[in-house]
CSV table of C-alpha atoms and ligand atoms in Angstrom, one decimal:
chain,number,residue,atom,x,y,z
U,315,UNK,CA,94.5,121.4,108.5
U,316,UNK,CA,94.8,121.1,104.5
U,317,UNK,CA,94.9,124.3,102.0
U,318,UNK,CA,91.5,123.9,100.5
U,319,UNK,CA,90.3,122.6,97.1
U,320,UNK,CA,91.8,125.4,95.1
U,321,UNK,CA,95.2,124.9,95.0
U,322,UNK,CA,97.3,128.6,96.1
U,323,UNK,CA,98.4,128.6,92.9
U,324,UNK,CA,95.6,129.2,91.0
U,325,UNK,CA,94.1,131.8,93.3
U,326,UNK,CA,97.3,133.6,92.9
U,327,UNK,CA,97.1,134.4,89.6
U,328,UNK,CA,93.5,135.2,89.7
U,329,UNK,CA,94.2,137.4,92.5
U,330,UNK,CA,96.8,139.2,89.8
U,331,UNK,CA,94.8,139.8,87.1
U,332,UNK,CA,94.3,143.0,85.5
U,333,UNK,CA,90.8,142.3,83.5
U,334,UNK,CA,88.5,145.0,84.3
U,335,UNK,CA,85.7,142.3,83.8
U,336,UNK,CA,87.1,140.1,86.9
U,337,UNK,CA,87.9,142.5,89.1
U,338,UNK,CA,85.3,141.3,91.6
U,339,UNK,CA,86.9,137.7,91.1
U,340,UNK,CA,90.3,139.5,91.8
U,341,UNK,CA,88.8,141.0,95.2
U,342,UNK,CA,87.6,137.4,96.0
U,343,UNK,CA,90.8,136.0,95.2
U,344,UNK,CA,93.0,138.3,97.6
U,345,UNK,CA,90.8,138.1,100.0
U,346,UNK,CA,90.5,134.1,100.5
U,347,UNK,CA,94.2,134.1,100.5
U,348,UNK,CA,94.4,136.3,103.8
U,349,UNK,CA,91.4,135.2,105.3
U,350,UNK,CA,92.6,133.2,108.1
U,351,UNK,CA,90.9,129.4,108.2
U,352,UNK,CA,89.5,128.7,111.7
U,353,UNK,CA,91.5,125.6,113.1
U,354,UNK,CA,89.3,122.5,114.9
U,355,UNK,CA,88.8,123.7,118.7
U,356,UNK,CA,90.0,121.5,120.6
U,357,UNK,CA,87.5,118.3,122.1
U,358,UNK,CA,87.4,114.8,122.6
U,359,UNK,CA,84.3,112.9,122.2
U,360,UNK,CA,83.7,109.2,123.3
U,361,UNK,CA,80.7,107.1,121.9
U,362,UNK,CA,81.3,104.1,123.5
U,363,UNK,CA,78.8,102.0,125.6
U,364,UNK,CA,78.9,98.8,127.7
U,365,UNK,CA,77.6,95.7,127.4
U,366,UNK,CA,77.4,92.9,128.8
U,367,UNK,CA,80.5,94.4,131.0
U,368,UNK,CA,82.0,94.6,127.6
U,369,UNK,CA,83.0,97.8,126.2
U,370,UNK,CA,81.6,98.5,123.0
U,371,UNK,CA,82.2,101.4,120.1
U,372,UNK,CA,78.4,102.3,118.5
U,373,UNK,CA,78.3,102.2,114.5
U,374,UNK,CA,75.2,102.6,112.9
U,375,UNK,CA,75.4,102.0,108.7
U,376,UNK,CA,73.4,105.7,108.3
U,377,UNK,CA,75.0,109.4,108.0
U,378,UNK,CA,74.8,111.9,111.0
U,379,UNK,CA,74.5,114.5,109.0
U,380,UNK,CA,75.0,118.4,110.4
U,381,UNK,CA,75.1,121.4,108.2
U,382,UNK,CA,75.7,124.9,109.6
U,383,UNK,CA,75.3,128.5,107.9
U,384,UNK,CA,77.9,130.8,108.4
U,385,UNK,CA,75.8,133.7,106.6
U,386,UNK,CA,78.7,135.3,104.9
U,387,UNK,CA,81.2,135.9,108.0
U,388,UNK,CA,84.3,133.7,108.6
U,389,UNK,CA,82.2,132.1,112.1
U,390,UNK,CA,82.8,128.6,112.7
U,391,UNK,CA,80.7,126.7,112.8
U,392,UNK,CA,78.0,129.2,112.1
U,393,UNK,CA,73.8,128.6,112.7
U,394,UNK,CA,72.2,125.1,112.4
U,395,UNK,CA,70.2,124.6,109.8
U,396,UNK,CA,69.5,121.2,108.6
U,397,UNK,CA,70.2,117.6,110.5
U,398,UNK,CA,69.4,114.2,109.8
U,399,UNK,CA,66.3,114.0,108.6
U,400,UNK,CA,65.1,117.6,108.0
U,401,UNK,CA,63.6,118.2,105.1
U,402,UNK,CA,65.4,120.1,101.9
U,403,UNK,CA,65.8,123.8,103.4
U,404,UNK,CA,65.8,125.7,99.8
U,405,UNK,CA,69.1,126.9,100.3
U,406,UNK,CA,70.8,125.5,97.5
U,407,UNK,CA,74.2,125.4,99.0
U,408,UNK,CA,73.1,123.9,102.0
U,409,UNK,CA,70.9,120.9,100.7
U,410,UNK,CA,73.9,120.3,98.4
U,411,UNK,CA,76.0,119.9,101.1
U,412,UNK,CA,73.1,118.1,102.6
U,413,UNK,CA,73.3,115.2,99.6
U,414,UNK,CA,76.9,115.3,98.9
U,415,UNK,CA,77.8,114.8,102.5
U,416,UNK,CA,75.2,111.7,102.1
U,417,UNK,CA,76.2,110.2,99.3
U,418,UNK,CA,80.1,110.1,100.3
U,419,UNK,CA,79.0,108.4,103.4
U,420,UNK,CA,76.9,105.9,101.1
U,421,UNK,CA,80.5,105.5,99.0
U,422,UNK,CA,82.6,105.1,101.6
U,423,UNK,CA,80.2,102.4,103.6
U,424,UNK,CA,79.3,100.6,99.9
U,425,UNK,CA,82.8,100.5,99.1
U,426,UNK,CA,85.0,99.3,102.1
U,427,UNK,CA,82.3,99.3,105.0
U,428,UNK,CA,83.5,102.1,106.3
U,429,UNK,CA,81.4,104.3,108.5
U,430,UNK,CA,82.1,108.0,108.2
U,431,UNK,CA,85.3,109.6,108.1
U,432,UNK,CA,86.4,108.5,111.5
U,433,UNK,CA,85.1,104.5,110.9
U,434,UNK,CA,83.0,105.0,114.0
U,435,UNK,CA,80.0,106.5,113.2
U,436,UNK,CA,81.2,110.4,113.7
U,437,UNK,CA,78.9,112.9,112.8
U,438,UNK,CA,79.5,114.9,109.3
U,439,UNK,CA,80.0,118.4,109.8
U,440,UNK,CA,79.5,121.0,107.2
U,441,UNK,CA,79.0,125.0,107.2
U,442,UNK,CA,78.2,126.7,104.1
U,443,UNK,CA,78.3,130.3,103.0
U,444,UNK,CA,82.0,130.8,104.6
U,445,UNK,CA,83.1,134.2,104.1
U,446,UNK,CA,82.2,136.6,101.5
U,447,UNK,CA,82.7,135.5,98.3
U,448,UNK,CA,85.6,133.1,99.4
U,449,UNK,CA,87.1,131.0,96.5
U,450,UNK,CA,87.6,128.0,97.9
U,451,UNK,CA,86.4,124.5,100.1
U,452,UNK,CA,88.4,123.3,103.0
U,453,UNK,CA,88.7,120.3,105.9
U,454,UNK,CA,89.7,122.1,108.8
U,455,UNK,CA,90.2,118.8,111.0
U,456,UNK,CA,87.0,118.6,112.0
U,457,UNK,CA,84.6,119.8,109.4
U,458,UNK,CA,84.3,120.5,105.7
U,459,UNK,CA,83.7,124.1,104.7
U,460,UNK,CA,82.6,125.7,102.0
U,461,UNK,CA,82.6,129.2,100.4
U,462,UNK,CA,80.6,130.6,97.8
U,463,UNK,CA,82.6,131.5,95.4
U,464,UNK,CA,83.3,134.7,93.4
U,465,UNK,CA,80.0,134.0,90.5
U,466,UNK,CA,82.3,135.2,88.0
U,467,UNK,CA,85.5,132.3,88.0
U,468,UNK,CA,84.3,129.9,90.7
U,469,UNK,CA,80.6,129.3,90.5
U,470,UNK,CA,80.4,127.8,94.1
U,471,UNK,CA,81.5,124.3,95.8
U,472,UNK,CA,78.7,122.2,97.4
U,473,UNK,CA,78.1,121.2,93.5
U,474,UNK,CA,81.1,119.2,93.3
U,475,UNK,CA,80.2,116.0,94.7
U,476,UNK,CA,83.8,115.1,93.6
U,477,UNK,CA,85.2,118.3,95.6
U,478,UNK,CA,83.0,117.1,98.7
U,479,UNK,CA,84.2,113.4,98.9
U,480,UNK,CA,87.8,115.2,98.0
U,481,UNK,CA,87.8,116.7,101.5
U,482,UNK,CA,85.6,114.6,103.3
U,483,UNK,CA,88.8,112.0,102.2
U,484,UNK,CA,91.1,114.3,103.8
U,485,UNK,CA,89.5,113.3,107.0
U,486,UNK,CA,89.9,109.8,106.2
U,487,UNK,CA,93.6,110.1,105.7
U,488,UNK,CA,93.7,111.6,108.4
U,489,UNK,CA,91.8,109.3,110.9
U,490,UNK,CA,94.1,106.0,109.3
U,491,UNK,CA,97.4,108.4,110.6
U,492,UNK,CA,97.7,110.5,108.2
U,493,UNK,CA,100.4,111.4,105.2
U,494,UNK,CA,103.0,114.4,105.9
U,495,UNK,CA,101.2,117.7,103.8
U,496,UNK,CA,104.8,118.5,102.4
U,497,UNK,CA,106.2,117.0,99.2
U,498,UNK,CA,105.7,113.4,97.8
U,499,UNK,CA,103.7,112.3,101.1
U,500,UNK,CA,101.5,115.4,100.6
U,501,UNK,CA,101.2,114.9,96.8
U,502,UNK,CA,100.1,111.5,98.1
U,503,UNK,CA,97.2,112.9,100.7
U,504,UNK,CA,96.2,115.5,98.0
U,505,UNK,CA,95.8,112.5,94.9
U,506,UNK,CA,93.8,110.2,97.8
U,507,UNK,CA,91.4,112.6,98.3
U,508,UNK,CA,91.3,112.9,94.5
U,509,UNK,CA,90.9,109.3,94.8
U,510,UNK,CA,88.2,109.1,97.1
U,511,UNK,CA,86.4,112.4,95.3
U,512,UNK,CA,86.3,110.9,91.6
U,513,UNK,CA,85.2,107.4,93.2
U,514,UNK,CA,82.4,109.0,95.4
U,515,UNK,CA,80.9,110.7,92.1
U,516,UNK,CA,81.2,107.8,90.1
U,517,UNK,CA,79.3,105.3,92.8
U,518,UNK,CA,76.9,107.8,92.6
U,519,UNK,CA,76.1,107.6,89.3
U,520,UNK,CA,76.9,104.1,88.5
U,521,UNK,CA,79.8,104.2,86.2
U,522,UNK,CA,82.1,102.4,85.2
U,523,UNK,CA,86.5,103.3,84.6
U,524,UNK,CA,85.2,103.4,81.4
U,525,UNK,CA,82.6,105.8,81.9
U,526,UNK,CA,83.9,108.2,84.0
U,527,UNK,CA,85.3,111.9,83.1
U,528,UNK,CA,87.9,111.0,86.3
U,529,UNK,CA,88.0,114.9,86.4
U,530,UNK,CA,87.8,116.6,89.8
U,531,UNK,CA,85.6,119.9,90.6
U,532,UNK,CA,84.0,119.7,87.0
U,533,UNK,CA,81.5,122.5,87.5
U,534,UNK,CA,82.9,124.9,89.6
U,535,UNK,CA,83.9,126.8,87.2
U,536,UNK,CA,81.9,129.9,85.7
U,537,UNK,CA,81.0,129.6,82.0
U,538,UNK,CA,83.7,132.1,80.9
U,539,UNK,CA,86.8,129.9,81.9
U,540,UNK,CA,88.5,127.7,79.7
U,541,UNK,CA,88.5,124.9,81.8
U,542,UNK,CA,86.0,121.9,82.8
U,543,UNK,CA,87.6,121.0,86.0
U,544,UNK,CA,90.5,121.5,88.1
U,545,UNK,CA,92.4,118.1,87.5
U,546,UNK,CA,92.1,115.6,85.4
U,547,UNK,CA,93.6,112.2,86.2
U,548,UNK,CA,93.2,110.3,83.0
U,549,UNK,CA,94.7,113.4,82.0
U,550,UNK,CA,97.0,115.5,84.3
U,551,UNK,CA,97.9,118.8,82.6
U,552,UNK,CA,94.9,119.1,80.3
U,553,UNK,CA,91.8,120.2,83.3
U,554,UNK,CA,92.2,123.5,82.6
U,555,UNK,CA,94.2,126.6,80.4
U,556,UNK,CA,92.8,129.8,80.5
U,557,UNK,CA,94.4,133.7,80.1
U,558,UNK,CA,94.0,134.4,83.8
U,559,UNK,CA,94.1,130.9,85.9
U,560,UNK,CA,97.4,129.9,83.4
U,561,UNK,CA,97.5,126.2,82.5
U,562,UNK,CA,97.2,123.0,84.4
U,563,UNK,CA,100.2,122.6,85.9
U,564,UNK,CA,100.2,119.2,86.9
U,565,UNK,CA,102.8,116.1,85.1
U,566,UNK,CA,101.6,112.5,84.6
U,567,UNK,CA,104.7,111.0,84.6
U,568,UNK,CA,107.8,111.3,87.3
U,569,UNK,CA,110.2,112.6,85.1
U,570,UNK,CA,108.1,116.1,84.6
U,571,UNK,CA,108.0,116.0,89.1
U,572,UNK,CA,107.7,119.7,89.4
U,573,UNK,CA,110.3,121.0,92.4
U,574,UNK,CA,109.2,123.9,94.0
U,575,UNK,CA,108.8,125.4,97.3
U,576,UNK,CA,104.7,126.5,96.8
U,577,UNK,CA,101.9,124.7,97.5
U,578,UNK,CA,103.8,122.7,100.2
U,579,UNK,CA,106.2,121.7,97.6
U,580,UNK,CA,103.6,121.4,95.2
U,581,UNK,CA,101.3,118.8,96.3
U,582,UNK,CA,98.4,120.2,94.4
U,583,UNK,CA,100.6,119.5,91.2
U,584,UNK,CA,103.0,116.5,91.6
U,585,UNK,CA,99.7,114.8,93.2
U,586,UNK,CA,99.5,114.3,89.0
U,587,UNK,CA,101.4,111.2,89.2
U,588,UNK,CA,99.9,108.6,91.5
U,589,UNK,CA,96.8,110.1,90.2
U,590,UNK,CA,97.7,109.1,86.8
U,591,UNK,CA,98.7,106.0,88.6
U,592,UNK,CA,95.7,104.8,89.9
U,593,UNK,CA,93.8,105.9,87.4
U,594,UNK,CA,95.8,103.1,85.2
U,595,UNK,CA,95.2,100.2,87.5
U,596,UNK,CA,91.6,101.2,87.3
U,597,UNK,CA,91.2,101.3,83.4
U,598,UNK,CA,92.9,98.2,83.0
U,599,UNK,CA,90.8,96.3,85.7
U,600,UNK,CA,87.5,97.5,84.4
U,601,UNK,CA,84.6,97.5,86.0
U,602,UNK,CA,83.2,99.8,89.6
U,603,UNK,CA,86.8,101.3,90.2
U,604,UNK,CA,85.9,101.3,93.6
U,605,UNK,CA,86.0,97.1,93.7
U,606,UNK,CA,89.1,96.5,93.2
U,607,UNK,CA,91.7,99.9,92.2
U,608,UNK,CA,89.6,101.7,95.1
U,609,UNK,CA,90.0,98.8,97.8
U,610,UNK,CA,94.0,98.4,96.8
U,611,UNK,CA,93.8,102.2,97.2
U,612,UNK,CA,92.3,102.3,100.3
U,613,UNK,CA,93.3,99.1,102.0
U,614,UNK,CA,97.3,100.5,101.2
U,615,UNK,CA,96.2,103.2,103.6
U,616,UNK,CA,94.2,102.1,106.3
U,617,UNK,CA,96.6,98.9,107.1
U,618,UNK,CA,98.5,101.0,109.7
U,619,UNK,CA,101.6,100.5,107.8
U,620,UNK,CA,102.2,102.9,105.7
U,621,UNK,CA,104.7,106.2,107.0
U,622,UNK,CA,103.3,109.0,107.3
U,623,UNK,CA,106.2,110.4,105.1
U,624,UNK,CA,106.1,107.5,102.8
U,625,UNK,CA,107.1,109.1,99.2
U,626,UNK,CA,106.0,108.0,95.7
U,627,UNK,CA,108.6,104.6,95.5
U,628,UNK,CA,106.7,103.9,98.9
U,629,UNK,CA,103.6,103.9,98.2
U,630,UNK,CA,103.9,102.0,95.2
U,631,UNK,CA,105.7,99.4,96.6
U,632,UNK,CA,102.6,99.1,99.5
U,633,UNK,CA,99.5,99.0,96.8
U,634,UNK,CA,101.4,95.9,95.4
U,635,UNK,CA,102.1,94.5,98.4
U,636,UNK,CA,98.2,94.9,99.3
U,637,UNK,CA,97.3,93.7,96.0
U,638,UNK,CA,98.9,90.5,96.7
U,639,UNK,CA,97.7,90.1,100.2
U,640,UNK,CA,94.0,90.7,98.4
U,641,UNK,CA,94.2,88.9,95.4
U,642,UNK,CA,97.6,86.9,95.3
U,643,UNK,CA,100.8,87.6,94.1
U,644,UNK,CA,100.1,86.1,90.5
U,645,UNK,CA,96.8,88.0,90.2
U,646,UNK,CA,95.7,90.5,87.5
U,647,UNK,CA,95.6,93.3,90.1
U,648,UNK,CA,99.1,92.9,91.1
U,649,UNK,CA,100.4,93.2,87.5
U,650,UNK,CA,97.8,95.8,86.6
U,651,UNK,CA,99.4,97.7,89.8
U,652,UNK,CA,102.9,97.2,89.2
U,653,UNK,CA,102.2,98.3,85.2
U,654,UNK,CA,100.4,101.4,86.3
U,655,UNK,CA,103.8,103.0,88.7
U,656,UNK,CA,105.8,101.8,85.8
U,657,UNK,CA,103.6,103.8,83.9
U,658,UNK,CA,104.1,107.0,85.2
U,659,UNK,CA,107.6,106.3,86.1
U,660,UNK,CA,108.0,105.5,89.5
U,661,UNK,CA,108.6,101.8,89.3
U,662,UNK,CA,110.3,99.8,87.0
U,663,UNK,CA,107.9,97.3,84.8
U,664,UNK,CA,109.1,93.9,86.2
U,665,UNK,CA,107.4,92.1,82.8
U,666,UNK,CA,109.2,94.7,80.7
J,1228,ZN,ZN1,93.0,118.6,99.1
């Protein structure tokens, strides 16, 4: 299990905060941190079949789709209310859920013909209206969570389509083997899931690197905060700086690596860099960032090679060795690749 969208930082200082006006936001804020997150009970589930007296894993190219209501307790997984193929239910956060759940499966099959978060056709879980107020989204292993939100800093999650495909990827990462949630291998896990959450929204609306605001959780926040998102990766540092949530703390570049014991040694923050990183490789390729940056992205961590504790130098090193295997080793990807870590400082630029 992942900490959720919102990073412990930030709720930390809005659980600190003295304004009168956000004392309800405050309240929210202490209480997400101590509400315990239900872990993934423990099952096994086999869909497979035989044919022929061969035996044979079902994948269907369509979303099973399952979204529960917790109704403002902390229950997992709550009351059913809408399946494949129900009609919207009127619940805002629910049919949200509903078409954000769908439209990272469409990504994710579009993209690398990959079905679901498990490659095999699992069903999509979802339960919204978690807790009372709560202040964040989660993955919990086997479902994606959301809570409401205080109304007065964060307006709410299932909006986000980039904050959905953000954990849905968490699930991904996890089904290829996963990256280590501490340090540069969680940085890593935290900036594929940005990744996969940027590259979700911008399939959905058709742009192009050029396009795109490659923010992540653009509007969550309520009116009143100085911020439009919570990172930006054309950007790091710049998402957000307000008087209670503080600034943006994340670097772009290796040399600003913040060390620190929080956030599982800040994985919310230094995941800056490789975000910053691919974010490169996908401006100078052009195009659906998803064709070619994406498929480096995702191919790096699907092969079955990559350590679960692999750290930035490792990682970088592996997108250039896919990029070779997918394009050739004198292809524009490879140098675009190779440009991009120089960029932010964890590789040296070879053509420098
Ligand atoms: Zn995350």
């Amino acid at each position: 299990m992942t900490p959720g969208i919102v990073p412990p930082f930030l709720l930390d200082r809005l659980a600190s905060t003295d304004d009168p006006r956000l004392a309800r936001a405050a309240a929210a804020a202490r209480k997400t941190l101590t509400v315990p997150r239900p872990a993934r009970p423990v099952r096994t589930r086999l869909r497979l079949s035989v044919d022929a007296g061969a035996l044979v894993a079902e994948a269907a190219a369509a979303p099973d789709r399952v979204i529960s209501d917790a109704a403002n307790t902390e229950r997992l997984p709550g009351r059913r209310v809408r399946t494949e193929d129900d009609a919207a239910t009127g619940d805002r956060s629910v049919d949200e859920a509903y078409d954000g759940l769908g439209a990272t499966f469409d990504f994710f099959w579009d993209a690398f013909a990959r079905d679901g978060i498990d490659g095999a056709g699992g069903s999509l879980l979802a339960t919204v209206h978690f807790g009372e107020d709560y202040d964040n989204a989660f993955w919990n292993g086997e479902r994606m969570v959301f809570g409401d939100g205080d109304g007065d800093v964060f307006t709410g999650f299932t909006r986000s389509l980039s904050v959905i495909a953000h954990e849905l990827g968490h699930g991904v990462t996890e089904a290829a083997g996963g990256l280590e949630y501490q340090g540069q291998s969680g940085a890593l896990n935290e900036s594929l899931s940005d990744v996969f959450g940027v590259l979700a929204e911008q399939h959905a609306l058709g742009q192009t690197a050029d396009q795109a605001t490659w923010l992540v959780g653009a509007g969550i926040f309520a009116d009143a905060v100085q911020g439009t998102a919570l990172r930006s990766m054309s950007a790091p540092g710049t998402a957000y700086d307000d008087d209670v949530l503080g600034k943006d703390p994340q670097p772009g570049h290796l040399r600003d690596y913040v060390e620190t014991s929080d956030d599982n040694g800040g994985v919310h923050i230094n995941s800056g860099i490789p975000n910053r990183a691919f974010f490169l490789v996908a401006k100078r390729l052009g195009g659906f960032a998803w064709e070619h940056a994406g498929l480096i992205w995702y191919r790096t961590l699907t092969s079955g090679s990559l350590s679960p504790t692999a750290d930035f130098a490792a990682f970088a090193a592996a997108t250039v060795a896919t990029a070779a295997a997918e394009y050739g080793e004198k292809s524009e990807e490879v140098d675009a690749v190779r440009a991009a870590w120089a960029g932010v400082g964890v590789a040296e630029d070879a053509g420098a």
